[in-house]
């Protein structure tokens, strides 16, 4: 996974990502992205019922990453519309 600076497993996609980052950087800008994660086979009742829920722990982990602006579970942000 550390075969390139963007840690992308697909070399062709990694090359395109690096090119886009360099273009943005040359213009004094930055780029963002979206990560999707699907977890299957989670046993019922994993985590605590109120404050240490699995969703809360996942959100804490993801929102601890620098520049993370959102975290959605289930229907997520589109459910607000």
Backbone as numpy.savetxt, mean C-alpha at the origin, in Angstrom:
# Nx Ny Nz CAx CAy CAz Cx Cy Cz
13.64 -9.80 -4.65 12.82 -8.60 -4.65 13.68 -7.35 -4.65
14.89 -7.42 -4.14 15.76 -6.26 -4.11 16.62 -6.16 -5.37
16.16 -6.74 -6.45 16.94 -6.73 -7.70 16.94 -5.35 -8.36
16.04 -4.45 -7.94 16.01 -3.10 -8.49 15.59 -2.12 -7.40
15.80 -0.83 -7.65 15.55 0.18 -6.62 14.08 0.34 -6.24
13.16 -0.06 -7.12 11.74 0.06 -6.81 11.17 -1.23 -6.23
12.01 -2.24 -6.10 11.63 -3.54 -5.51 10.43 -4.17 -6.20
10.36 -4.02 -7.49 9.29 -4.60 -8.28 9.78 -5.93 -8.85
9.01 -7.01 -8.70 9.47 -8.31 -9.18 9.49 -8.46 -10.70
8.75 -7.62 -11.42 8.72 -7.71 -12.88 9.69 -6.69 -13.48
10.76 -7.14 -14.13 11.77 -6.22 -14.66 11.22 -5.17 -15.62
10.30 -5.55 -16.48 9.75 -4.59 -17.45 8.94 -3.49 -16.73
8.14 -3.90 -15.76 7.36 -2.93 -14.99 8.28 -2.06 -14.16
9.31 -2.66 -13.57 10.28 -1.90 -12.77 10.93 -0.81 -13.62
11.29 -1.15 -14.84 11.90 -0.17 -15.75 10.95 1.00 -16.01
9.67 0.69 -16.25 8.68 1.74 -16.49 8.48 2.61 -15.24
8.48 1.98 -14.07 8.33 2.72 -12.82 9.50 3.67 -12.60
10.70 3.18 -12.82 11.90 4.00 -12.64 11.88 5.18 -13.60
11.47 4.94 -14.83 11.40 6.03 -15.83 10.39 7.09 -15.37
9.24 6.66 -14.90 8.20 7.61 -14.46 8.67 8.42 -13.24
9.35 7.76 -12.32 9.88 8.45 -11.14 10.91 9.49 -11.55
11.80 9.12 -12.47 12.82 10.06 -12.94 12.20 11.25 -13.65
11.14 11.03 -14.43 10.45 12.13 -15.11 9.85 13.09 -14.08
9.18 12.55 -13.09 8.56 13.39 -12.05 9.63 14.15 -11.28
10.70 13.47 -10.93 11.78 14.10 -10.16 12.39 15.26 -10.96
12.57 15.09 -12.27 13.17 16.14 -13.09 12.28 17.38 -13.15
10.98 17.19 -12.88 10.03 18.31 -12.88 9.76 18.83 -11.47
10.53 18.31 -10.50 10.34 18.73 -9.12 9.07 18.19 -8.50
8.58 17.07 -9.01 7.33 16.48 -8.56 7.59 15.10 -7.96
6.56 14.45 -7.52 6.67 13.10 -6.99 5.51 12.27 -7.53
5.56 10.98 -7.31 4.50 10.09 -7.76 3.98 9.29 -6.57
2.81 8.74 -6.72 2.22 7.91 -5.67 1.77 6.59 -6.25
1.18 5.79 -5.45 0.71 4.51 -5.91 -0.35 3.94 -5.00
-0.93 2.86 -5.44 -1.96 2.17 -4.67 -1.53 0.72 -4.54
-1.63 0.20 -3.34 -1.31 -1.20 -3.10 -2.58 -1.93 -2.69
-2.81 -3.07 -3.28 -3.95 -3.91 -2.92 -3.43 -5.14 -2.21
-4.08 -5.51 -1.13 -3.69 -6.70 -0.37 -4.95 -7.49 -0.05
-4.93 -8.75 -0.36 -6.06 -9.61 -0.06 -5.56 -10.71 0.88
-6.22 -10.86 2.00 -5.83 -11.88 2.97 -6.95 -12.90 3.05
-6.59 -14.15 2.83 -7.58 -15.23 2.84 -7.28 -16.20 3.96
-8.31 -16.89 4.41 -8.12 -17.92 5.42 -7.86 -17.41 6.82
-8.27 -16.17 7.09 -8.07 -15.62 8.43 -9.08 -16.28 9.36
-8.63 -16.85 10.46 -9.57 -17.50 11.37 -10.49 -16.48 12.04
-11.75 -16.84 12.24 -12.69 -15.94 12.92 -12.19 -15.61 14.32
-12.38 -14.36 14.72 -12.03 -13.95 16.07 -10.57 -13.58 16.26
-9.80 -13.51 15.20 -8.39 -13.14 15.34 -8.29 -11.69 15.81
-7.51 -11.44 16.82 -7.38 -10.10 17.37 -8.32 -9.91 18.55
-8.29 -8.73 19.11 -9.13 -8.41 20.26 -10.43 -7.78 19.77
-11.50 -7.86 20.55 -12.80 -7.38 20.06 -12.96 -5.86 19.95
-12.17 -5.07 20.69 -12.40 -3.63 20.66 -11.18 -2.86 20.16
-10.11 -2.76 20.93 -9.02 -1.86 20.59 -7.90 -2.49 19.78
-7.71 -3.78 19.86 -6.63 -4.44 19.12 -7.18 -5.33 18.01
-8.15 -4.82 17.30 -8.75 -5.58 16.21 -7.75 -5.73 15.07
-7.92 -6.76 14.28 -7.03 -7.01 13.15 -7.00 -5.82 12.20
-8.18 -5.25 11.90 -8.24 -4.10 11.01 -7.44 -2.93 11.56
-7.52 -2.71 12.87 -6.78 -1.60 13.50 -5.27 -1.85 13.42
-4.86 -3.09 13.63 -3.43 -3.40 13.55 -2.91 -3.24 12.12
-3.70 -3.67 11.14 -3.29 -3.50 9.73 -3.20 -2.02 9.38
-4.20 -1.25 9.80 -4.20 0.19 9.52 -2.99 0.86 10.16
-2.68 0.50 11.39 -1.52 1.08 12.07 -0.24 0.78 11.32
-0.10 -0.47 10.88 1.10 -0.86 10.15 1.22 -0.08 8.84
0.15 0.00 8.08 0.20 0.67 6.78 0.35 2.19 6.93
-0.35 2.78 7.87 -0.28 4.22 8.04 1.02 4.67 8.71
1.81 3.71 9.20 3.12 4.03 9.75 4.16 4.24 8.65
3.84 3.82 7.44 4.75 4.02 6.31 4.75 5.50 5.93
5.91 6.09 5.69 5.97 7.50 5.33 5.12 7.82 4.09
4.42 8.91 4.15 3.62 9.46 3.05 2.35 8.68 2.75
1.98 7.70 3.57 0.71 7.00 3.37 -0.42 7.96 3.70
-1.40 8.06 2.81 -2.48 9.02 2.99 -3.83 8.37 3.25
-3.93 7.07 3.08 -5.22 6.44 3.32 -5.10 4.94 3.45
-6.10 4.34 4.07 -6.17 2.90 4.26 -7.64 2.53 4.24
-8.02 1.61 3.40 -9.42 1.24 3.32 -9.61 -0.26 3.50
-10.74 -0.62 4.10 -11.10 -2.01 4.34 -12.50 -2.21 3.79
-12.73 -3.37 3.19 -14.07 -3.67 2.66 -14.43 -2.77 1.51
-15.57 -2.12 1.57 -16.01 -1.24 0.50 -15.14 0.02 0.42
-14.52 0.39 1.53 -13.55 1.48 1.55 -14.09 2.84 1.17
-13.22 3.64 0.57 -13.55 5.03 0.23 -14.75 5.17 -0.69
-14.94 4.29 -1.70 -16.12 4.46 -2.57 -17.46 4.37 -1.83
-17.48 3.75 -0.66 -18.72 3.61 0.10 -19.23 4.96 0.61
-18.34 5.96 0.68 -18.75 7.30 1.14 -19.61 8.02 0.12
-19.47 7.71 -1.13 -20.15 8.47 -2.19 -21.63 8.24 -2.18
